[in-house]
Amino acid sequence: MAFIEDYRKILRRMIKEYHWNDIQSEIESFFNEIQRSNIPRQECLKKFIISESEILEKFSLTKERLKDPLYLDRIYELLEYIKEINFECFPNTWLTFKYHHHHHGYKIKSLLDNIEDIVEELVKFKVDKFDLLIESNSKEEDFQAKEKFIDLKFQDYGLSYYNSYIDLINGIAFHPDYYTILPH
């Protein structure tokens, strides 16, 4: 997938000016401190997941994917979630071992504003290149589903014209290259 690698390099250059290291640092510091914090607003425990592994799973991320700019759209959503936790779960002056939640929330808000256009471009790239990806590899790979991503029968809902896509979607849903580009 040469065009994916090329786009990954382009993204790295574009994001560099928008503080990729700051993004990584904010995520890492949040995960380090949230596990040790005593959340003062208990209703937050019902609204938000606090476990690092569960949060990453919620956004279809892993520690490796956090470092990959092709997942910036999901990283953006993760940052939004972290910002919400920092603002909604902690009073304005709350510190968790020198981690000032509102200060970090404002820093994340600034980062989100700076990368918003890049995220929109990335999503557009994923949508535009999806067809090219299928076309270029449909001859090389057999899209046999190892797991079911969609297990519905569309005719049960009066949408039988979608049935022909189920095998294709199931076949590519968990493929590492296709999953990267498949809009979620």
PDB file of C-alpha atoms in Angstrom:
ATOM      1  CA  MET A   1       0.000   0.000   0.000  1.00  0.00           C
ATOM      2  CA  ALA A   2       2.444   2.629  -1.195  1.00  0.00           C
ATOM      3  CA  PHE A   3      -0.101   5.434  -1.283  1.00  0.00           C
ATOM      4  CA  ILE A   4      -0.971   4.826   2.390  1.00  0.00           C
ATOM      5  CA  GLU A   5       2.697   5.077   3.373  1.00  0.00           C
ATOM      6  CA  ASP A   6       3.080   8.229   1.265  1.00  0.00           C
ATOM      7  CA  TYR A   7       0.048   9.800   2.888  1.00  0.00           C
ATOM      8  CA  ARG A   8       1.333   8.806   6.338  1.00  0.00           C
ATOM      9  CA  LYS A   9       4.543  10.759   5.586  1.00  0.00           C
ATOM     10  CA  ILE A  10       2.550  13.763   4.375  1.00  0.00           C
ATOM     11  CA  LEU A  11       0.459  13.671   7.556  1.00  0.00           C
ATOM     12  CA  ARG A  12       3.572  13.546   9.730  1.00  0.00           C
ATOM     13  CA  ARG A  13       4.881  16.693   8.023  1.00  0.00           C
ATOM     14  CA  MET A  14       1.522  18.467   8.313  1.00  0.00           C
ATOM     15  CA  ILE A  15       1.005  17.533  11.958  1.00  0.00           C
ATOM     16  CA  LYS A  16       4.556  18.404  12.953  1.00  0.00           C
ATOM     17  CA  GLU A  17       3.654  22.052  12.714  1.00  0.00           C
ATOM     18  CA  TYR A  18       0.594  21.368  14.858  1.00  0.00           C
ATOM     19  CA  HIS A  19       2.523  19.883  17.755  1.00  0.00           C
ATOM     20  CA  TRP A  20       2.313  16.123  17.311  1.00  0.00           C
ATOM     21  CA  ASN A  21       4.548  15.790  20.374  1.00  0.00           C
ATOM     22  CA  ASP A  22       2.095  17.888  22.405  1.00  0.00           C
ATOM     23  CA  ILE A  23      -0.752  15.605  21.354  1.00  0.00           C
ATOM     24  CA  GLN A  24       1.206  12.525  22.417  1.00  0.00           C
ATOM     25  CA  SER A  25       2.256  14.198  25.672  1.00  0.00           C
ATOM     26  CA  GLU A  26      -1.304  15.213  26.595  1.00  0.00           C
ATOM     27  CA  ILE A  27      -2.634  11.702  26.019  1.00  0.00           C
ATOM     28  CA  GLU A  28       0.212  10.091  27.940  1.00  0.00           C
ATOM     29  CA  SER A  29       0.028  12.480  30.896  1.00  0.00           C
ATOM     30  CA  PHE A  30      -3.750  12.073  31.103  1.00  0.00           C
ATOM     31  CA  PHE A  31      -3.519   8.282  31.199  1.00  0.00           C
ATOM     32  CA  ASN A  32      -0.725   8.430  33.775  1.00  0.00           C
ATOM     33  CA  GLU A  33      -2.647  10.725  36.111  1.00  0.00           C
ATOM     34  CA  ILE A  34      -6.275   9.660  35.677  1.00  0.00           C
ATOM     35  CA  GLN A  35      -5.572   6.238  37.134  1.00  0.00           C
ATOM     36  CA  ARG A  36      -4.249   7.862  40.328  1.00  0.00           C
ATOM     37  CA  SER A  37      -6.859  10.574  40.652  1.00  0.00           C
ATOM     38  CA  ASN A  38      -9.740  10.694  43.041  1.00  0.00           C
ATOM     39  CA  ILE A  39     -12.617  11.935  40.890  1.00  0.00           C
ATOM     40  CA  PRO A  40     -14.599  14.427  42.982  1.00  0.00           C
ATOM     41  CA  ARG A  41     -17.757  14.300  40.877  1.00  0.00           C
ATOM     42  CA  GLN A  42     -18.991  10.737  41.211  1.00  0.00           C
ATOM     43  CA  GLU A  43     -21.604  11.126  38.442  1.00  0.00           C
ATOM     44  CA  CYS A  44     -18.657  11.205  36.048  1.00  0.00           C
ATOM     45  CA  LEU A  45     -17.908   7.591  36.814  1.00  0.00           C
ATOM     46  CA  LYS A  46     -21.274   6.726  35.292  1.00  0.00           C
ATOM     47  CA  LYS A  47     -20.840   8.954  32.255  1.00  0.00           C
ATOM     48  CA  PHE A  48     -17.188   8.320  31.397  1.00  0.00           C
ATOM     49  CA  ILE A  49     -14.959   5.293  31.109  1.00  0.00           C
ATOM     50  CA  ILE A  50     -11.744   5.924  33.029  1.00  0.00           C
ATOM     51  CA  SER A  51      -9.709   2.770  32.319  1.00  0.00           C
ATOM     52  CA  GLU A  52      -6.975   3.361  29.723  1.00  0.00           C
ATOM     53  CA  SER A  53      -7.541   0.069  27.927  1.00  0.00           C
ATOM     54  CA  GLU A  54     -11.318   0.587  27.784  1.00  0.00           C
ATOM     55  CA  ILE A  55     -10.918   4.159  26.514  1.00  0.00           C
ATOM     56  CA  LEU A  56      -8.526   3.027  23.775  1.00  0.00           C
ATOM     57  CA  GLU A  57     -10.898   0.219  22.831  1.00  0.00           C
ATOM     58  CA  LYS A  58     -13.830   2.657  22.701  1.00  0.00           C
ATOM     59  CA  PHE A  59     -11.997   4.648  20.004  1.00  0.00           C
ATOM     60  CA  SER A  60     -10.563   1.588  18.200  1.00  0.00           C
ATOM     61  CA  LEU A  61      -7.050   2.592  19.207  1.00  0.00           C
ATOM     62  CA  THR A  62      -4.022   0.795  20.591  1.00  0.00           C
ATOM     63  CA  LYS A  63      -0.781   2.178  21.987  1.00  0.00           C
ATOM     64  CA  GLU A  64       0.774   1.641  18.539  1.00  0.00           C
ATOM     65  CA  ARG A  65      -2.081   3.360  16.715  1.00  0.00           C
ATOM     66  CA  LEU A  66      -1.734   6.380  19.010  1.00  0.00           C
ATOM     67  CA  LYS A  67       1.640   6.992  17.364  1.00  0.00           C
ATOM     68  CA  ASP A  68       0.334   6.579  13.802  1.00  0.00           C
ATOM     69  CA  PRO A  69      -0.939   9.755  12.103  1.00  0.00           C
ATOM     70  CA  LEU A  70      -3.336   7.702   9.953  1.00  0.00           C
ATOM     71  CA  TYR A  71      -5.438   7.333  13.083  1.00  0.00           C
ATOM     72  CA  LEU A  72      -5.558  11.069  13.738  1.00  0.00           C
ATOM     73  CA  ASP A  73      -9.335  11.112  13.269  1.00  0.00           C
ATOM     74  CA  ARG A  74      -9.719   8.665  16.149  1.00  0.00           C
ATOM     75  CA  ILE A  75      -7.022  10.409  18.179  1.00  0.00           C
ATOM     76  CA  TYR A  76      -8.985  13.629  17.685  1.00  0.00           C
ATOM     77  CA  GLU A  77     -12.094  11.953  19.131  1.00  0.00           C
ATOM     78  CA  LEU A  78     -10.015  10.627  22.035  1.00  0.00           C
ATOM     79  CA  LEU A  79      -8.702  14.127  22.753  1.00  0.00           C
ATOM     80  CA  GLU A  80     -12.272  15.453  22.749  1.00  0.00           C
ATOM     81  CA  TYR A  81     -13.176  12.776  25.286  1.00  0.00           C
ATOM     82  CA  ILE A  82     -10.174  13.600  27.496  1.00  0.00           C
ATOM     83  CA  LYS A  83     -11.049  17.295  27.324  1.00  0.00           C
ATOM     84  CA  GLU A  84     -14.617  16.527  28.427  1.00  0.00           C
ATOM     85  CA  ILE A  85     -13.380  14.476  31.380  1.00  0.00           C
ATOM     86  CA  ASN A  86     -10.980  17.230  32.442  1.00  0.00           C
ATOM     87  CA  PHE A  87     -13.679  19.908  32.351  1.00  0.00           C
ATOM     88  CA  GLU A  88     -16.721  17.973  33.574  1.00  0.00           C
ATOM     89  CA  CYS A  89     -15.264  15.725  36.254  1.00  0.00           C
ATOM     90  CA  PHE A  90     -12.929  18.111  38.066  1.00  0.00           C
ATOM     91  CA  PRO A  91     -13.448  21.543  39.632  1.00  0.00           C
ATOM     92  CA  ASN A  92     -11.535  24.462  38.147  1.00  0.00           C
ATOM     93  CA  THR A  93      -8.654  24.332  40.627  1.00  0.00           C
ATOM     94  CA  TRP A  94      -8.325  20.559  40.944  1.00  0.00           C
ATOM     95  CA  LEU A  95      -4.807  19.124  40.815  1.00  0.00           C
ATOM     96  CA  THR A  96      -3.909  15.458  40.564  1.00  0.00           C
ATOM     97  CA  PHE A  97      -0.219  15.160  41.424  1.00  0.00           C
ATOM     98  CA  LYS A  98       0.620  18.451  39.645  1.00  0.00           C
ATOM     99  CA  TYR A  99      -1.745  17.650  36.748  1.00  0.00           C
ATOM    100  CA  HIS A 100      -4.094  20.640  36.594  1.00  0.00           C
ATOM    101  CA  HIS A 101      -7.151  19.243  34.809  1.00  0.00           C
ATOM    102  CA  HIS A 102      -8.589  22.514  33.494  1.00  0.00           C
ATOM    103  CA  HIS A 103      -5.181  23.756  32.315  1.00  0.00           C
ATOM    104  CA  HIS A 104      -4.738  20.551  30.316  1.00  0.00           C
ATOM    105  CA  GLY A 105      -8.325  20.786  29.072  1.00  0.00           C
ATOM    106  CA  TYR A 106      -7.625  24.224  27.582  1.00  0.00           C
ATOM    107  CA  LYS A 107      -4.362  23.016  26.048  1.00  0.00           C
ATOM    108  CA  ILE A 108      -6.208  20.086  24.436  1.00  0.00           C
ATOM    109  CA  LYS A 109      -8.893  22.463  23.154  1.00  0.00           C
ATOM    110  CA  SER A 110      -6.180  24.527  21.473  1.00  0.00           C
ATOM    111  CA  LEU A 111      -4.612  21.402  19.929  1.00  0.00           C
ATOM    112  CA  LEU A 112      -8.022  20.273  18.650  1.00  0.00           C
ATOM    113  CA  ASP A 113      -8.598  23.659  17.012  1.00  0.00           C
ATOM    114  CA  ASN A 114      -5.194  23.417  15.326  1.00  0.00           C
ATOM    115  CA  ILE A 115      -5.631  19.917  13.903  1.00  0.00           C
ATOM    116  CA  GLU A 116      -9.295  20.105  12.931  1.00  0.00           C
ATOM    117  CA  ASP A 117      -8.574  20.878   9.255  1.00  0.00           C
ATOM    118  CA  ILE A 118      -6.028  18.061   9.021  1.00  0.00           C
ATOM    119  CA  VAL A 119      -8.544  15.612  10.494  1.00  0.00           C
ATOM    120  CA  GLU A 120     -11.141  16.682   7.913  1.00  0.00           C
ATOM    121  CA  GLU A 121      -8.576  16.125   5.136  1.00  0.00           C
ATOM    122  CA  LEU A 122      -7.704  12.715   6.568  1.00  0.00           C
ATOM    123  CA  VAL A 123     -11.334  11.612   6.684  1.00  0.00           C
ATOM    124  CA  LYS A 124     -11.806  12.826   3.100  1.00  0.00           C
ATOM    125  CA  PHE A 125      -8.665  10.898   2.077  1.00  0.00           C
ATOM    126  CA  LYS A 126      -9.966   7.719   3.708  1.00  0.00           C
ATOM    127  CA  VAL A 127     -13.323   8.003   1.970  1.00  0.00           C
ATOM    128  CA  ASP A 128     -11.792   8.905  -1.416  1.00  0.00           C
ATOM    129  CA  LYS A 129      -9.147   6.189  -1.341  1.00  0.00           C
ATOM    130  CA  PHE A 130     -11.393   3.426  -0.077  1.00  0.00           C
ATOM    131  CA  ASP A 131     -12.619   2.577  -3.584  1.00  0.00           C
ATOM    132  CA  LEU A 132      -9.074   2.698  -4.959  1.00  0.00           C
ATOM    133  CA  LEU A 133      -7.911   0.394  -2.208  1.00  0.00           C
ATOM    134  CA  ILE A 134     -10.586  -2.186  -2.948  1.00  0.00           C
ATOM    135  CA  GLU A 135     -10.007  -1.943  -6.689  1.00  0.00           C
ATOM    136  CA  SER A 136      -6.224  -2.337  -6.466  1.00  0.00           C
ATOM    137  CA  ASN A 137      -6.330  -5.346  -4.165  1.00  0.00           C
ATOM    138  CA  SER A 138      -9.504  -7.132  -5.143  1.00  0.00           C
ATOM    139  CA  LYS A 139      -7.539  -9.071  -7.728  1.00  0.00           C
ATOM    140  CA  GLU A 140      -4.806 -10.001  -5.239  1.00  0.00           C
ATOM    141  CA  GLU A 141      -6.757 -10.935  -2.143  1.00  0.00           C
ATOM    142  CA  ASP A 142      -9.756 -13.008  -1.431  1.00  0.00           C
ATOM    143  CA  PHE A 143     -11.965 -11.176   1.019  1.00  0.00           C
ATOM    144  CA  GLN A 144     -13.047 -14.080   3.162  1.00  0.00           C
ATOM    145  CA  ALA A 145     -14.405 -13.027   6.509  1.00  0.00           C
ATOM    146  CA  LYS A 146     -12.443 -14.378   9.446  1.00  0.00           C
ATOM    147  CA  GLU A 147     -14.789 -12.594  11.841  1.00  0.00           C
ATOM    148  CA  LYS A 148     -18.191 -11.058  11.287  1.00  0.00           C
ATOM    149  CA  PHE A 149     -18.287  -7.277  11.429  1.00  0.00           C
ATOM    150  CA  ILE A 150     -21.877  -7.262  10.194  1.00  0.00           C
ATOM    151  CA  ASP A 151     -24.054 -10.167  11.140  1.00  0.00           C
ATOM    152  CA  LEU A 152     -27.404  -8.690  10.140  1.00  0.00           C
ATOM    153  CA  LYS A 153     -29.479  -9.781   7.220  1.00  0.00           C
ATOM    154  CA  PHE A 154     -30.507  -6.582   5.519  1.00  0.00           C
ATOM    155  CA  GLN A 155     -33.570  -8.152   3.910  1.00  0.00           C
ATOM    156  CA  ASP A 156     -35.026  -8.435   7.445  1.00  0.00           C
ATOM    157  CA  TYR A 157     -35.169  -4.629   7.380  1.00  0.00           C
ATOM    158  CA  GLY A 158     -36.340  -4.273   3.800  1.00  0.00           C
ATOM    159  CA  LEU A 159     -32.854  -3.348   2.565  1.00  0.00           C
ATOM    160  CA  SER A 160     -32.000  -6.443   0.549  1.00  0.00           C
ATOM    161  CA  TYR A 161     -29.950  -4.467  -1.982  1.00  0.00           C
ATOM    162  CA  TYR A 162     -27.208  -4.163   0.703  1.00  0.00           C
ATOM    163  CA  ASN A 163     -26.817  -7.931   1.115  1.00  0.00           C
ATOM    164  CA  SER A 164     -24.218  -8.127  -1.649  1.00  0.00           C
ATOM    165  CA  TYR A 165     -21.914  -5.847   0.361  1.00  0.00           C
ATOM    166  CA  ILE A 166     -21.957  -7.883   3.585  1.00  0.00           C
ATOM    167  CA  ASP A 167     -19.256 -10.364   2.530  1.00  0.00           C
ATOM    168  CA  LEU A 168     -17.030  -7.591   1.210  1.00  0.00           C
ATOM    169  CA  ILE A 169     -17.374  -5.512   4.380  1.00  0.00           C
ATOM    170  CA  ASN A 170     -16.888  -8.528   6.645  1.00  0.00           C
ATOM    171  CA  GLY A 171     -13.792  -9.503   4.648  1.00  0.00           C
ATOM    172  CA  ILE A 172     -12.076  -6.143   4.917  1.00  0.00           C
ATOM    173  CA  ALA A 173     -13.289  -4.956   8.319  1.00  0.00           C
ATOM    174  CA  PHE A 174     -10.473  -6.549  10.311  1.00  0.00           C
ATOM    175  CA  HIS A 175      -7.741  -6.434   7.662  1.00  0.00           C
ATOM    176  CA  PRO A 176      -5.001  -4.130   9.042  1.00  0.00           C
ATOM    177  CA  ASP A 177      -4.670  -1.989   5.901  1.00  0.00           C
ATOM    178  CA  TYR A 178      -8.354  -1.738   5.151  1.00  0.00           C
ATOM    179  CA  TYR A 179      -9.361  -1.136   8.743  1.00  0.00           C
ATOM    180  CA  THR A 180      -7.057   1.894   8.780  1.00  0.00           C
ATOM    181  CA  ILE A 181      -8.866   3.450   5.878  1.00  0.00           C
ATOM    182  CA  LEU A 182     -12.407   2.203   6.490  1.00  0.00           C
ATOM    183  CA  PRO A 183     -14.468   5.098   7.860  1.00  0.00           C
ATOM    184  CA  HIS A 184     -16.038   4.179  11.172  1.00  0.00           C
TER     185      HIS A 184
END
